[in-house]
Amino acid sequence: MYNLQLETFIVVADLGSFNKAAEALYITPPAVTKQINLLEKDLGLTLFVRTHRGLTLTEAGKSLYKDAKYIIQYCKESVERARKAMQEKDNVIRIGTSPMTPAAPLVQAWSKVQKQYPDIKLQMIPYMNSQESAREILKNLGSNIDVVAGIFDETMLKLRQCAGLELSRQRICCAVSVNHRLAEKDTLTFQDLYGENFLMMHRGWSNYVDELRDDIWKNHHQIHVVDFDIYSVDIFNQCENSNDILMVVENWKDVHPLLKVIPVEWKYTIPYGVLYSPEPSDLVKRFLKAIQKAV
């Protein structure tokens, strides 16, 4: 919206040196000099007095410096106002959904308060779980996807560079193949897992999961813990095909039709809620406030 050479001009004026400006802008001194020369040529003005002691602004330079700061700030505010206007017009919350981050629980909660916020609409954005997609989507919430519903803790939020609003605590359960010997049970105990491979997310992913891991390591060494790196359809298929037992949460009971999710007689839970940008838009803030009323 404005000549980007103005930004270079501001930096040079502030620092009084082409070399210092180049360091601040991460470009070479000749590139800075070229930009200033072109700006002076295009405007037909001499902006700096060049001496061996450095640079000082001419009267024309001082006048442009004052106005350029205003122009740049006004343009930035103009773009922000345009973005807000577009957002207010659409009023759409884009919810990322995948087999491991189903949107259904969030949509069910929203249905309880939807009538109070008739202007807010929901849009489902499907994606597939992978190391790369999880990292990029959660790091860039607010760009293509506004919120994701899922399990989390502070460790995971720091790792993925996002924020979280806890809505409930999900019981940590076990998933087994419908043909597994334990599939006929309605609840399990630690002892039911003895002699079995128990698939768990690796240490450091969640403090809540690590508490369970430590309990198993200290008191139930008959359980063989097998680490994996990310929840995906592949790990659910592995559980079904290998007859291993997979650590899951209650909300995942419908992820795989050939697996049964069974609660366990232990105390372990993990926070479940909404993941969003650390700097959410006003619309997302309204949505989060509304969701809190529903739970």
Tab-separated table of C-alpha atoms in Angstrom:
chain	number	residue	atom	x	y	z
A	1	MET	CA	0.000	0.000	0.000
A	2	TYR	CA	3.044	2.253	0.159
A	3	ASN	CA	6.581	2.345	-1.186
A	4	LEU	CA	8.556	-0.087	0.977
A	5	GLN	CA	11.594	2.167	0.505
A	6	LEU	CA	9.918	4.415	3.082
A	7	GLU	CA	10.526	1.768	5.756
A	8	THR	CA	14.205	1.647	4.801
A	9	PHE	CA	14.296	5.452	4.919
A	10	ILE	CA	12.844	5.431	8.467
A	11	VAL	CA	15.453	2.918	9.684
A	12	VAL	CA	18.347	4.848	8.104
A	13	ALA	CA	17.097	8.080	9.655
A	14	ASP	CA	16.745	6.488	13.077
A	15	LEU	CA	20.206	4.905	13.029
A	16	GLY	CA	22.076	7.591	11.061
A	17	SER	CA	24.081	5.039	9.115
A	18	PHE	CA	23.674	2.866	6.016
A	19	ASN	CA	25.744	0.104	7.655
A	20	LYS	CA	23.707	0.061	10.869
A	21	ALA	CA	20.480	0.132	8.887
A	22	ALA	CA	21.698	-2.808	6.795
A	23	GLU	CA	22.337	-4.836	9.959
A	24	ALA	CA	18.889	-3.997	11.331
A	25	LEU	CA	17.171	-4.900	8.027
A	26	TYR	CA	19.304	-8.029	7.369
A	27	ILE	CA	20.394	-6.777	3.935
A	28	THR	CA	23.699	-5.466	2.577
A	29	PRO	CA	24.821	-1.803	2.925
A	30	PRO	CA	24.901	-1.362	-0.905
A	31	ALA	CA	21.266	-2.517	-1.043
A	32	VAL	CA	20.298	0.095	1.557
A	33	THR	CA	22.195	2.818	-0.303
A	34	LYS	CA	20.523	1.828	-3.581
A	35	GLN	CA	17.043	2.018	-2.039
A	36	ILE	CA	17.676	5.499	-0.602
A	37	ASN	CA	19.172	6.745	-3.874
A	38	LEU	CA	16.148	5.455	-5.803
A	39	LEU	CA	13.756	7.035	-3.305
A	40	GLU	CA	15.515	10.406	-3.601
A	41	LYS	CA	15.490	10.141	-7.410
A	42	ASP	CA	11.792	9.194	-7.584
A	43	LEU	CA	10.799	12.028	-5.224
A	44	GLY	CA	13.219	14.576	-6.653
A	45	LEU	CA	14.447	15.331	-3.141
A	46	THR	CA	17.691	15.185	-1.192
A	47	LEU	CA	16.825	13.455	2.061
A	48	PHE	CA	20.222	13.086	3.751
A	49	VAL	CA	23.363	15.123	4.192
A	50	ARG	CA	26.186	12.621	3.818
A	51	THR	CA	29.415	13.283	5.755
A	52	HIS	CA	32.283	11.141	6.988
A	53	ARG	CA	30.702	11.309	10.458
A	54	GLY	CA	27.413	9.839	9.284
A	55	LEU	CA	24.041	10.908	7.945
A	56	THR	CA	21.752	13.730	8.977
A	57	LEU	CA	18.337	14.583	7.614
A	58	THR	CA	17.839	17.584	5.366
A	59	GLU	CA	14.807	19.789	5.965
A	60	ALA	CA	13.015	17.839	3.244
A	61	GLY	CA	14.113	14.638	4.935
A	62	LYS	CA	12.771	15.790	8.312
A	63	SER	CA	9.398	16.620	6.754
A	64	LEU	CA	9.201	13.287	4.936
A	65	TYR	CA	10.304	11.391	8.070
A	66	LYS	CA	7.366	12.769	10.040
A	67	ASP	CA	4.829	12.079	7.305
A	68	ALA	CA	6.276	8.674	6.368
A	69	LYS	CA	5.790	7.370	9.906
A	70	TYR	CA	2.170	8.491	9.757
A	71	ILE	CA	1.674	6.932	6.309
A	72	ILE	CA	3.104	3.572	7.352
A	73	GLN	CA	1.083	3.428	10.565
A	74	TYR	CA	-2.097	4.519	8.772
A	75	CYS	CA	-1.636	1.841	6.100
A	76	LYS	CA	-1.128	-0.877	8.712
A	77	GLU	CA	-4.223	0.242	10.599
A	78	SER	CA	-6.156	0.383	7.319
A	79	VAL	CA	-5.290	-3.236	6.515
A	80	GLU	CA	-6.242	-4.306	10.040
A	81	ARG	CA	-9.596	-2.524	9.734
A	82	ALA	CA	-10.191	-4.255	6.395
A	83	ARG	CA	-9.427	-7.646	7.926
A	84	LYS	CA	-11.793	-6.998	10.814
A	85	ALA	CA	-14.501	-5.846	8.412
A	86	MET	CA	-14.131	-9.034	6.385
A	87	GLN	CA	-14.190	-11.136	9.543
A	88	GLU	CA	-17.251	-9.372	10.907
A	89	LYS	CA	-19.038	-9.878	7.596
A	90	ASP	CA	-18.328	-13.587	7.437
A	91	ASN	CA	-18.420	-14.382	11.178
A	92	VAL	CA	-17.275	-17.922	10.413
A	93	ILE	CA	-15.328	-20.043	12.892
A	94	ARG	CA	-13.261	-22.606	10.979
A	95	ILE	CA	-12.951	-25.811	13.003
A	96	GLY	CA	-10.223	-28.260	12.054
A	97	THR	CA	-11.417	-31.842	12.214
A	98	SER	CA	-9.637	-35.177	11.817
A	99	PRO	CA	-10.172	-38.727	13.114
A	100	MET	CA	-8.097	-37.889	16.212
A	101	THR	CA	-9.524	-34.387	16.694
A	102	PRO	CA	-13.236	-34.925	15.989
A	103	ALA	CA	-15.309	-31.758	15.968
A	104	ALA	CA	-18.503	-33.507	17.129
A	105	PRO	CA	-18.035	-32.849	20.901
A	106	LEU	CA	-17.356	-29.183	20.202
A	107	VAL	CA	-20.339	-28.874	17.879
A	108	GLN	CA	-22.567	-30.547	20.487
A	109	ALA	CA	-21.448	-28.010	23.096
A	110	TRP	CA	-22.009	-25.167	20.636
A	111	SER	CA	-25.582	-26.321	19.958
A	112	LYS	CA	-26.463	-25.441	23.567
A	113	VAL	CA	-25.650	-21.743	23.092
A	114	GLN	CA	-25.983	-21.284	19.333
A	115	LYS	CA	-29.307	-19.421	19.610
A	116	GLN	CA	-27.590	-16.749	21.710
A	117	TYR	CA	-25.022	-16.142	18.940
A	118	PRO	CA	-27.007	-16.401	15.679
A	119	ASP	CA	-24.409	-14.354	13.781
A	120	ILE	CA	-21.600	-16.870	14.351
A	121	LYS	CA	-21.386	-19.726	11.859
A	122	LEU	CA	-19.246	-22.873	11.992
A	123	GLN	CA	-17.287	-24.373	9.104
A	124	MET	CA	-15.603	-27.786	9.262
A	125	ILE	CA	-12.110	-27.968	7.749
A	126	PRO	CA	-10.958	-31.623	7.431
A	127	TYR	CA	-7.292	-32.554	7.638
A	128	MET	CA	-5.240	-35.707	8.131
A	129	ASN	CA	-3.087	-36.272	11.192
A	130	SER	CA	0.643	-36.422	10.558
A	131	GLN	CA	3.737	-35.025	12.246
A	132	GLU	CA	3.946	-32.229	9.685
A	133	SER	CA	0.262	-31.275	9.553
A	134	ALA	CA	-0.127	-31.275	13.347
A	135	ARG	CA	2.899	-29.032	13.745
A	136	GLU	CA	1.908	-26.578	11.013
A	137	ILE	CA	-1.821	-26.399	11.774
A	138	LEU	CA	-1.440	-25.820	15.512
A	139	LYS	CA	1.436	-23.368	15.075
A	140	ASN	CA	-0.613	-21.335	12.580
A	141	LEU	CA	-4.081	-21.403	14.119
A	142	GLY	CA	-5.998	-18.351	12.939
A	143	SER	CA	-4.715	-18.604	9.361
A	144	ASN	CA	-6.662	-21.363	7.593
A	145	ILE	CA	-8.107	-23.005	10.713
A	146	ASP	CA	-9.289	-21.051	13.766
A	147	VAL	CA	-9.742	-23.774	16.387
A	148	VAL	CA	-9.212	-27.500	16.908
A	149	ALA	CA	-10.827	-29.663	19.572
A	150	GLY	CA	-8.506	-32.117	21.265
A	151	ILE	CA	-6.570	-33.314	24.291
A	152	PHE	CA	-3.646	-31.250	25.557
A	153	ASP	CA	-1.563	-30.056	28.482
A	154	GLU	CA	0.914	-27.231	29.038
A	155	THR	CA	3.809	-29.282	27.647
A	156	MET	CA	1.973	-29.912	24.391
A	157	LEU	CA	0.826	-26.283	24.107
A	158	LYS	CA	4.404	-25.008	24.412
A	159	LEU	CA	5.619	-27.595	21.922
A	160	ARG	CA	2.947	-26.688	19.344
A	161	GLN	CA	2.990	-22.929	20.085
A	162	CYS	CA	-0.742	-22.585	20.664
A	163	ALA	CA	-3.175	-21.898	23.503
A	164	GLY	CA	-5.845	-24.134	25.022
A	165	LEU	CA	-9.196	-23.722	26.766
A	166	GLU	CA	-10.033	-26.723	28.964
A	167	LEU	CA	-13.663	-27.859	28.694
A	168	SER	CA	-13.492	-31.208	30.469
A	169	ARG	CA	-11.256	-34.020	31.640
A	170	GLN	CA	-11.192	-37.128	29.492
A	171	ARG	CA	-10.571	-40.511	31.083
A	172	ILE	CA	-7.558	-42.299	29.657
A	173	CYS	CA	-8.891	-45.577	28.287
A	174	CYS	CA	-7.735	-48.559	26.274
A	175	ALA	CA	-8.674	-49.478	22.730
A	176	VAL	CA	-8.577	-53.126	21.658
A	177	SER	CA	-9.561	-55.033	18.550
A	178	VAL	CA	-13.127	-56.327	18.651
A	179	ASN	CA	-11.520	-59.773	18.383
A	180	HIS	CA	-9.166	-59.227	21.345
A	181	ARG	CA	-9.620	-61.389	24.446
A	182	LEU	CA	-10.423	-58.226	26.472
A	183	ALA	CA	-13.104	-56.928	24.091
A	184	GLU	CA	-15.850	-58.698	26.038
A	185	LYS	CA	-15.083	-56.645	29.164
A	186	ASP	CA	-16.844	-53.377	30.064
A	187	THR	CA	-14.001	-52.144	32.289
A	188	LEU	CA	-10.356	-53.116	32.660
A	189	THR	CA	-7.782	-53.209	35.455
A	190	PHE	CA	-4.003	-52.914	35.424
A	191	GLN	CA	-3.842	-56.685	35.799
A	192	ASP	CA	-5.840	-57.172	32.578
A	193	LEU	CA	-2.955	-55.550	30.713
A	194	TYR	CA	-0.280	-57.876	32.094
A	195	GLY	CA	1.610	-59.618	29.315
A	196	GLU	CA	0.252	-57.235	26.687
A	197	ASN	CA	1.881	-54.592	24.481
A	198	PHE	CA	0.489	-51.213	25.574
A	199	LEU	CA	0.962	-48.519	22.920
A	200	MET	CA	1.597	-45.080	24.501
A	201	MET	CA	2.660	-41.673	23.210
A	202	HIS	CA	6.367	-41.133	23.887
A	203	ARG	CA	7.623	-39.599	27.144
A	204	GLY	CA	7.540	-35.812	27.158
A	205	TRP	CA	4.385	-35.499	25.048
A	206	SER	CA	2.129	-35.017	28.080
A	207	ASN	CA	2.709	-34.840	31.824
A	208	TYR	CA	-0.615	-36.613	32.377
A	209	VAL	CA	0.413	-39.535	30.201
A	210	ASP	CA	3.857	-39.652	31.817
A	211	GLU	CA	2.219	-40.042	35.250
A	212	LEU	CA	0.492	-43.177	34.017
A	213	ARG	CA	3.720	-44.357	32.398
A	214	ASP	CA	5.625	-43.921	35.685
A	215	ASP	CA	2.948	-45.860	37.576
A	216	ILE	CA	3.243	-48.742	35.113
A	217	TRP	CA	7.044	-48.655	35.232
A	218	LYS	CA	7.153	-48.714	39.056
A	219	ASN	CA	4.228	-50.966	39.950
A	220	HIS	CA	3.151	-52.943	36.883
A	221	HIS	CA	6.284	-53.959	35.012
A	222	GLN	CA	4.377	-56.937	33.595
A	223	ILE	CA	2.885	-54.477	31.100
A	224	HIS	CA	5.093	-53.962	28.050
A	225	VAL	CA	4.949	-50.256	27.093
A	226	VAL	CA	5.617	-49.508	23.404
A	227	ASP	CA	6.210	-45.874	22.406
A	228	PHE	CA	4.908	-44.192	19.268
A	229	ASP	CA	5.248	-40.629	17.925
A	230	ILE	CA	1.809	-39.402	16.860
A	231	TYR	CA	-1.839	-40.411	16.891
A	232	SER	CA	-2.965	-41.194	13.366
A	233	VAL	CA	-5.153	-43.676	11.554
A	234	ASP	CA	-2.027	-45.810	11.112
A	235	ILE	CA	-1.601	-46.355	14.871
A	236	PHE	CA	-5.267	-47.353	15.180
A	237	ASN	CA	-4.818	-49.806	12.306
A	238	GLN	CA	-1.682	-51.172	13.980
A	239	CYS	CA	-3.651	-51.737	17.167
A	240	GLU	CA	-6.322	-53.690	15.289
A	241	ASN	CA	-3.905	-55.695	13.138
A	242	SER	CA	-1.328	-56.541	15.823
A	243	ASN	CA	-3.818	-57.214	18.623
A	244	ASP	CA	-1.934	-54.719	20.794
A	245	ILE	CA	-3.667	-52.355	23.241
A	246	LEU	CA	-3.732	-48.634	22.472
A	247	MET	CA	-3.978	-45.774	24.971
A	248	VAL	CA	-6.898	-43.545	23.937
A	249	VAL	CA	-9.516	-41.204	25.425
A	250	GLU	CA	-13.289	-41.558	25.639
A	251	ASN	CA	-14.001	-39.169	22.764
A	252	TRP	CA	-12.264	-41.500	20.318
A	253	LYS	CA	-14.768	-44.320	20.676
A	254	ASP	CA	-15.927	-43.864	17.067
A	255	VAL	CA	-12.536	-43.357	15.402
A	256	HIS	CA	-12.113	-46.972	14.237
A	257	PRO	CA	-15.062	-49.336	13.674
A	258	LEU	CA	-12.989	-52.446	14.461
A	259	LEU	CA	-11.748	-51.186	17.833
A	260	LYS	CA	-13.543	-51.068	21.166
A	261	VAL	CA	-12.709	-48.300	23.655
A	262	ILE	CA	-12.837	-49.607	27.237
A	263	PRO	CA	-12.450	-47.538	30.451
A	264	VAL	CA	-9.890	-48.664	33.015
A	265	GLU	CA	-10.123	-48.685	36.806
A	266	TRP	CA	-7.437	-46.069	37.307
A	267	LYS	CA	-7.466	-42.346	38.173
A	268	TYR	CA	-5.741	-41.004	35.076
A	269	THR	CA	-7.345	-38.293	32.954
A	270	ILE	CA	-6.180	-35.634	30.494
A	271	PRO	CA	-7.582	-32.161	29.684
A	272	TYR	CA	-9.821	-31.860	26.652
A	273	GLY	CA	-10.863	-28.606	25.055
A	274	VAL	CA	-10.284	-26.021	22.338
A	275	LEU	CA	-6.866	-25.261	20.858
A	276	TYR	CA	-6.513	-21.768	19.395
A	277	SER	CA	-3.981	-19.065	18.533
A	278	PRO	CA	-2.163	-17.340	21.429
A	279	GLU	CA	-3.439	-14.115	19.827
A	280	PRO	CA	-7.029	-14.974	18.858
A	281	SER	CA	-9.262	-12.679	16.826
A	282	ASP	CA	-12.219	-10.955	18.463
A	283	LEU	CA	-14.523	-13.464	16.773
A	284	VAL	CA	-12.618	-16.425	18.207
A	285	LYS	CA	-12.680	-14.765	21.646
A	286	ARG	CA	-16.478	-14.502	21.411
A	287	PHE	CA	-16.691	-18.149	20.361
A	288	LEU	CA	-14.508	-19.317	23.258
A	289	LYS	CA	-16.550	-17.284	25.734
A	290	ALA	CA	-19.746	-18.818	24.363
A	291	ILE	CA	-18.363	-22.366	24.514
A	292	GLN	CA	-17.423	-21.854	28.173
A	293	LYS	CA	-21.087	-21.109	28.927
A	294	ALA	CA	-22.101	-24.422	27.376
A	295	VAL	CA	-20.025	-26.642	29.663
